[in-house]
PDB file of C-alpha atoms in Angstrom:
ATOM      1  CA  UNK G 266      -0.362   0.185  -0.215  1.00  0.00           C
ATOM      2  CA  UNK G 267       1.549   3.380  -0.849  1.00  0.00           C
ATOM      3  CA  UNK G 268       2.131   5.702   1.941  1.00  0.00           C
ATOM      4  CA  UNK G 269      -0.105   9.370   1.739  1.00  0.00           C
ATOM      5  CA  UNK G 270       1.740  11.929   0.182  1.00  0.00           C
ATOM      6  CA  UNK G 271       2.211  14.967   2.565  1.00  0.00           C
ATOM      7  CA  UNK G 272       0.354  17.868   1.693  1.00  0.00           C
ATOM      8  CA  UNK G 273       0.387  19.816   5.170  1.00  0.00           C
ATOM      9  CA  UNK G 274       3.225  22.024   6.622  1.00  0.00           C
ATOM     10  CA  UNK G 275       3.861  22.947  10.064  1.00  0.00           C
ATOM     11  CA  UNK G 276       3.786  26.566  11.182  1.00  0.00           C
ATOM     12  CA  UNK G 277       5.997  27.984  14.287  1.00  0.00           C
ATOM     13  CA  UNK G 278       2.337  28.934  15.453  1.00  0.00           C
ATOM     14  CA  UNK G 279       1.926  24.981  15.999  1.00  0.00           C
ATOM     15  CA  UNK G 280      -0.449  25.589  13.246  1.00  0.00           C
ATOM     16  CA  UNK G 281      -0.625  22.557  10.414  1.00  0.00           C
ATOM     17  CA  UNK G 282      -1.697  24.072   7.500  1.00  0.00           C
ATOM     18  CA  UNK G 283      -2.993  21.748   4.563  1.00  0.00           C
ATOM     19  CA  UNK G 284      -2.062  23.014   0.849  1.00  0.00           C
ATOM     20  CA  UNK G 285      -4.388  21.300  -0.825  1.00  0.00           C
ATOM     21  CA  UNK G 286      -7.436  22.271   1.783  1.00  0.00           C
ATOM     22  CA  UNK G 287      -6.623  25.152   3.862  1.00  0.00           C
ATOM     23  CA  UNK G 288      -9.067  26.192   6.333  1.00  0.00           C
ATOM     24  CA  UNK G 289      -8.951  29.892   7.731  1.00  0.00           C
ATOM     25  CA  UNK G 290      -8.217  28.886  11.180  1.00  0.00           C
ATOM     26  CA  UNK G 291      -5.169  27.555  10.515  1.00  0.00           C
ATOM     27  CA  UNK G 292      -3.964  30.874   9.301  1.00  0.00           C
ATOM     28  CA  UNK G 293      -1.870  33.208  11.529  1.00  0.00           C
ATOM     29  CA  UNK G 294      -0.715  36.539  10.557  1.00  0.00           C
ATOM     30  CA  UNK G 295       2.468  36.156  12.315  1.00  0.00           C
ATOM     31  CA  UNK G 296       3.255  33.061  10.464  1.00  0.00           C
ATOM     32  CA  UNK G 297       2.333  34.649   7.368  1.00  0.00           C
ATOM     33  CA  UNK G 298       4.935  37.764   8.578  1.00  0.00           C
ATOM     34  CA  UNK G 299       7.697  35.073   9.227  1.00  0.00           C
ATOM     35  CA  UNK G 300       7.268  33.381   6.064  1.00  0.00           C
ATOM     36  CA  UNK G 301       7.086  36.571   3.810  1.00  0.00           C
ATOM     37  CA  UNK G 302       9.914  38.245   6.069  1.00  0.00           C
ATOM     38  CA  UNK G 303      12.303  35.332   4.872  1.00  0.00           C
ATOM     39  CA  UNK G 304      11.060  34.437   1.256  1.00  0.00           C
ATOM     40  CA  UNK G 305      13.097  36.547  -1.555  1.00  0.00           C
ATOM     41  CA  UNK G 306      11.960  38.378  -4.352  1.00  0.00           C
ATOM     42  CA  UNK G 307      13.838  38.287  -7.324  1.00  0.00           C
ATOM     43  CA  UNK G 308      15.412  35.100  -6.481  1.00  0.00           C
ATOM     44  CA  UNK G 309      17.465  36.909  -4.510  1.00  0.00           C
ATOM     45  CA  UNK G 310      19.215  38.372  -7.484  1.00  0.00           C
ATOM     46  CA  UNK G 311      19.024  41.913  -5.831  1.00  0.00           C
ATOM     47  CA  UNK G 312      21.971  44.608  -4.933  1.00  0.00           C
ATOM     48  CA  UNK G 313      22.101  45.255  -0.828  1.00  0.00           C
ATOM     49  CA  UNK G 314      22.955  43.522   2.379  1.00  0.00           C
ATOM     50  CA  UNK G 315      19.669  41.766   2.823  1.00  0.00           C
ATOM     51  CA  UNK G 316      17.372  40.384   0.327  1.00  0.00           C
ATOM     52  CA  UNK G 317      14.380  42.181  -0.836  1.00  0.00           C
ATOM     53  CA  UNK G 318      11.689  40.009   0.749  1.00  0.00           C
ATOM     54  CA  UNK G 319       7.748  39.622  -0.365  1.00  0.00           C
ATOM     55  CA  UNK G 320       7.108  41.233   2.911  1.00  0.00           C
ATOM     56  CA  UNK G 321       8.763  44.624   2.122  1.00  0.00           C
ATOM     57  CA  UNK G 322       7.084  44.080  -1.229  1.00  0.00           C
ATOM     58  CA  UNK G 323       3.532  43.758   0.229  1.00  0.00           C
ATOM     59  CA  UNK G 324       4.536  46.797   2.576  1.00  0.00           C
ATOM     60  CA  UNK G 325       5.302  48.903  -0.778  1.00  0.00           C
ATOM     61  CA  UNK G 326       2.326  47.365  -2.578  1.00  0.00           C
ATOM     62  CA  UNK G 327      -0.119  48.734   0.163  1.00  0.00           C
ATOM     63  CA  UNK G 328       1.258  52.020  -0.105  1.00  0.00           C
ATOM     64  CA  UNK G 329       1.102  52.138  -3.842  1.00  0.00           C
ATOM     65  CA  UNK G 330      -2.515  51.003  -3.485  1.00  0.00           C
ATOM     66  CA  UNK G 331      -3.389  53.709  -1.038  1.00  0.00           C
ATOM     67  CA  UNK G 332      -2.125  56.478  -4.078  1.00  0.00           C
ATOM     68  CA  UNK G 333      -4.097  54.290  -6.790  1.00  0.00           C
ATOM     69  CA  UNK G 334      -6.975  54.494  -4.582  1.00  0.00           C
ATOM     70  CA  UNK G 335      -6.972  57.048  -1.942  1.00  0.00           C
ATOM     71  CA  UNK G 336     -10.823  56.662  -0.644  1.00  0.00           C
ATOM     72  CA  UNK G 337     -10.568  52.890  -0.494  1.00  0.00           C
ATOM     73  CA  UNK G 338     -11.531  51.740   2.395  1.00  0.00           C
ATOM     74  CA  UNK G 339      -9.290  49.620   5.210  1.00  0.00           C
ATOM     75  CA  UNK G 340     -10.824  46.277   3.878  1.00  0.00           C
ATOM     76  CA  UNK G 341      -9.118  46.942   0.675  1.00  0.00           C
ATOM     77  CA  UNK G 342      -5.601  47.673   1.357  1.00  0.00           C
ATOM     78  CA  UNK G 343      -5.437  44.944   3.678  1.00  0.00           C
ATOM     79  CA  UNK G 344      -6.356  42.787   0.704  1.00  0.00           C
ATOM     80  CA  UNK G 345      -3.550  44.532  -1.202  1.00  0.00           C
ATOM     81  CA  UNK G 346      -0.984  44.152   1.993  1.00  0.00           C
ATOM     82  CA  UNK G 347      -1.595  40.337   1.833  1.00  0.00           C
ATOM     83  CA  UNK G 348      -2.144  39.991  -2.202  1.00  0.00           C
ATOM     84  CA  UNK G 349       1.185  37.546  -2.061  1.00  0.00           C
ATOM     85  CA  UNK G 350       0.242  36.352   1.237  1.00  0.00           C
ATOM     86  CA  UNK G 351       0.221  32.694  -0.064  1.00  0.00           C
ATOM     87  CA  UNK G 352       3.812  32.486  -0.493  1.00  0.00           C
ATOM     88  CA  UNK G 353       4.500  32.314   3.121  1.00  0.00           C
ATOM     89  CA  UNK G 354       3.836  28.785   2.210  1.00  0.00           C
ATOM     90  CA  UNK G 355       4.699  28.243  -1.138  1.00  0.00           C
ATOM     91  CA  UNK G 356       7.324  30.520  -2.251  1.00  0.00           C
ATOM     92  CA  UNK G 357       7.716  33.347  -4.557  1.00  0.00           C
ATOM     93  CA  UNK G 358       8.307  32.057  -8.165  1.00  0.00           C
ATOM     94  CA  UNK G 359       9.461  34.328 -10.863  1.00  0.00           C
ATOM     95  CA  UNK G 360       6.963  34.501 -13.847  1.00  0.00           C
ATOM     96  CA  UNK G 361       8.410  32.446 -16.219  1.00  0.00           C
ATOM     97  CA  UNK G 362       8.871  29.611 -13.638  1.00  0.00           C
ATOM     98  CA  UNK G 363       4.831  30.023 -12.888  1.00  0.00           C
ATOM     99  CA  UNK G 364       4.037  29.606 -16.705  1.00  0.00           C
ATOM    100  CA  UNK G 365       6.267  26.535 -16.551  1.00  0.00           C
ATOM    101  CA  UNK G 366       4.796  24.939 -13.396  1.00  0.00           C
ATOM    102  CA  UNK G 367       1.198  25.515 -15.038  1.00  0.00           C
ATOM    103  CA  UNK G 368      -2.409  25.846 -13.648  1.00  0.00           C
ATOM    104  CA  UNK G 369      -1.966  24.030 -10.929  1.00  0.00           C
ATOM    105  CA  UNK G 370       0.325  26.848  -9.449  1.00  0.00           C
ATOM    106  CA  UNK G 371      -2.589  29.352  -9.585  1.00  0.00           C
ATOM    107  CA  UNK G 372      -5.064  26.830  -8.132  1.00  0.00           C
ATOM    108  CA  UNK G 373      -3.329  26.075  -4.730  1.00  0.00           C
ATOM    109  CA  UNK G 374      -2.619  29.842  -4.861  1.00  0.00           C
ATOM    110  CA  UNK G 375      -6.436  30.600  -5.122  1.00  0.00           C
ATOM    111  CA  UNK G 376      -7.138  28.421  -2.305  1.00  0.00           C
ATOM    112  CA  UNK G 377      -4.893  29.733   0.095  1.00  0.00           C
ATOM    113  CA  UNK G 378      -5.680  32.892  -0.986  1.00  0.00           C
ATOM    114  CA  UNK G 379      -9.402  32.678  -0.042  1.00  0.00           C
ATOM    115  CA  UNK G 380      -8.499  30.544   3.453  1.00  0.00           C
ATOM    116  CA  UNK G 381      -6.264  33.907   4.374  1.00  0.00           C
ATOM    117  CA  UNK G 382      -9.059  36.142   3.356  1.00  0.00           C
ATOM    118  CA  UNK G 383     -11.591  34.741   4.975  1.00  0.00           C
ATOM    119  CA  UNK G 384      -9.378  34.524   8.054  1.00  0.00           C
ATOM    120  CA  UNK G 385      -9.097  38.264   7.926  1.00  0.00           C
ATOM    121  CA  UNK G 386     -12.478  39.236   7.380  1.00  0.00           C
ATOM    122  CA  UNK G 387     -12.180  39.584   3.873  1.00  0.00           C
ATOM    123  CA  UNK G 388     -14.547  37.960   1.310  1.00  0.00           C
ATOM    124  CA  UNK G 389     -13.157  34.848  -0.463  1.00  0.00           C
ATOM    125  CA  UNK G 390     -12.492  36.637  -3.628  1.00  0.00           C
ATOM    126  CA  UNK G 391     -11.869  40.263  -3.922  1.00  0.00           C
ATOM    127  CA  UNK G 392     -13.818  42.342  -6.606  1.00  0.00           C
ATOM    128  CA  UNK G 393     -12.617  42.552 -10.268  1.00  0.00           C
ATOM    129  CA  UNK G 394     -12.013  46.807 -10.069  1.00  0.00           C
ATOM    130  CA  UNK G 395      -9.675  46.452  -6.830  1.00  0.00           C
ATOM    131  CA  UNK G 396      -7.726  43.333  -7.759  1.00  0.00           C
ATOM    132  CA  UNK G 397      -6.803  45.289 -10.780  1.00  0.00           C
ATOM    133  CA  UNK G 398      -5.880  48.554  -8.945  1.00  0.00           C
ATOM    134  CA  UNK G 399      -3.830  45.890  -6.804  1.00  0.00           C
ATOM    135  CA  UNK G 400      -2.313  44.379  -9.801  1.00  0.00           C
ATOM    136  CA  UNK G 401      -1.559  47.995 -11.094  1.00  0.00           C
ATOM    137  CA  UNK G 402       0.205  48.599  -8.008  1.00  0.00           C
ATOM    138  CA  UNK G 403       2.304  45.393  -7.882  1.00  0.00           C
ATOM    139  CA  UNK G 404       3.670  46.183 -11.224  1.00  0.00           C
ATOM    140  CA  UNK G 405       4.522  49.833 -10.049  1.00  0.00           C
ATOM    141  CA  UNK G 406       6.351  48.020  -7.726  1.00  0.00           C
ATOM    142  CA  UNK G 407       8.277  45.329  -9.654  1.00  0.00           C
ATOM    143  CA  UNK G 408       9.115  48.469 -11.666  1.00  0.00           C
ATOM    144  CA  UNK G 409      10.856  50.074  -8.941  1.00  0.00           C
ATOM    145  CA  UNK G 410      12.285  46.730  -7.761  1.00  0.00           C
ATOM    146  CA  UNK G 411      13.775  46.570 -11.166  1.00  0.00           C
ATOM    147  CA  UNK G 412      15.153  49.771 -11.634  1.00  0.00           C
ATOM    148  CA  UNK G 413      16.629  50.267  -8.291  1.00  0.00           C
ATOM    149  CA  UNK G 414      17.564  46.469  -7.093  1.00  0.00           C
ATOM    150  CA  UNK G 415      17.350  44.072  -9.836  1.00  0.00           C
ATOM    151  CA  UNK G 416      19.752  45.848 -12.380  1.00  0.00           C
ATOM    152  CA  UNK G 417      17.381  46.964 -15.086  1.00  0.00           C
ATOM    153  CA  UNK G 418      17.375  49.895 -17.028  1.00  0.00           C
ATOM    154  CA  UNK G 419      14.542  52.111 -16.950  1.00  0.00           C
ATOM    155  CA  UNK G 420      13.632  51.744 -20.821  1.00  0.00           C
ATOM    156  CA  UNK G 421      14.005  47.677 -20.247  1.00  0.00           C
ATOM    157  CA  UNK G 422      11.574  47.890 -16.851  1.00  0.00           C
ATOM    158  CA  UNK G 423       9.412  50.205 -18.981  1.00  0.00           C
ATOM    159  CA  UNK G 424       9.223  47.098 -21.467  1.00  0.00           C
ATOM    160  CA  UNK G 425       8.418  44.262 -19.032  1.00  0.00           C
ATOM    161  CA  UNK G 426       6.496  46.156 -16.411  1.00  0.00           C
ATOM    162  CA  UNK G 427       5.078  49.210 -18.347  1.00  0.00           C
ATOM    163  CA  UNK G 428       6.184  52.921 -17.355  1.00  0.00           C
ATOM    164  CA  UNK G 429       4.826  53.781 -14.425  1.00  0.00           C
ATOM    165  CA  UNK G 430       2.834  57.251 -13.298  1.00  0.00           C
ATOM    166  CA  UNK G 431       6.004  58.883 -11.673  1.00  0.00           C
ATOM    167  CA  UNK G 432       3.414  61.020  -9.272  1.00  0.00           C
ATOM    168  CA  UNK G 433       2.666  57.540  -7.854  1.00  0.00           C
ATOM    169  CA  UNK G 434       6.272  56.740  -7.054  1.00  0.00           C
ATOM    170  CA  UNK G 435       7.235  60.237  -5.811  1.00  0.00           C
ATOM    171  CA  UNK G 436       9.231  59.963  -2.522  1.00  0.00           C
ATOM    172  CA  UNK G 437       9.156  56.203  -2.400  1.00  0.00           C
ATOM    173  CA  UNK G 438      12.265  53.982  -2.130  1.00  0.00           C
ATOM    174  CA  UNK G 439      13.046  50.633  -2.162  1.00  0.00           C
ATOM    175  CA  UNK G 440      13.787  49.517   1.643  1.00  0.00           C
ATOM    176  CA  UNK G 441      16.194  46.896   2.439  1.00  0.00           C
ATOM    177  CA  UNK G 442      16.496  46.016   6.411  1.00  0.00           C
ATOM    178  CA  UNK G 443      16.648  42.865   8.358  1.00  0.00           C
ATOM    179  CA  UNK G 444      13.840  40.096   8.110  1.00  0.00           C
ATOM    180  CA  UNK G 445      13.090  40.840  11.832  1.00  0.00           C
ATOM    181  CA  UNK G 446      12.242  44.765  11.264  1.00  0.00           C
ATOM    182  CA  UNK G 447      10.557  43.909   7.992  1.00  0.00           C
ATOM    183  CA  UNK G 448       8.522  41.076   9.801  1.00  0.00           C
ATOM    184  CA  UNK G 449       7.439  43.519  12.987  1.00  0.00           C
ATOM    185  CA  UNK G 450       6.287  46.367  10.087  1.00  0.00           C
ATOM    186  CA  UNK G 451       4.165  44.150   8.215  1.00  0.00           C
ATOM    187  CA  UNK G 452       2.252  42.614  11.755  1.00  0.00           C
ATOM    188  CA  UNK G 453       2.422  46.351  13.014  1.00  0.00           C
ATOM    189  CA  UNK G 454       0.616  47.289   9.186  1.00  0.00           C
ATOM    190  CA  UNK G 455      -1.892  44.207   9.500  1.00  0.00           C
ATOM    191  CA  UNK G 456      -3.004  45.077  12.852  1.00  0.00           C
ATOM    192  CA  UNK G 457      -3.336  48.634  12.077  1.00  0.00           C
ATOM    193  CA  UNK G 458      -5.396  47.848   8.849  1.00  0.00           C
ATOM    194  CA  UNK G 459      -7.819  45.269  11.023  1.00  0.00           C
ATOM    195  CA  UNK G 460      -8.445  47.631  13.651  1.00  0.00           C
ATOM    196  CA  UNK G 461      -9.993  49.688  11.334  1.00  0.00           C
ATOM    197  CA  UNK G 462     -12.425  47.553   9.275  1.00  0.00           C
ATOM    198  CA  UNK G 463     -15.782  48.464   9.280  1.00  0.00           C
TER     199      UNK G 463
END
């Protein structure tokens, strides 16, 4: 008899998250923040003394979303902060690898996203308009990362990520800091947004 494949991961909180059938009760913000603070964007191919983490990227995307949609309620800003939250267990794959993996990656990401959203009072699926605005913020963040720390020229980044509205990025810089600091900033921002949900 074949031994069943293990499809869960034990979190530092003690939760056991089933990757194939995740439930909101097994999702904890401290696990998400810790995992994302140690997952490197760009497969670690960035300048600086620290990897640029998915947690740091998520904080920037939430800031950019706030500039794109300044009247958006806290719930959608929280959705922006959590837009890459599933990567705390499945990691960050660059787009070419996601395409090679195929639709299974997207389905896994969707299940985890739904569980995470439900855990924090968001709908399993967010409205298409909000999703597009978060995606826009995500692309602007990628452009900033590409030009500031990943070695892309601006024309090259424009080709891959689109030319950003410079007013949206005015005064913003990519932050590189130790994972413990990024983790704390992510948790603090999450708590602040959660406290403002209506």
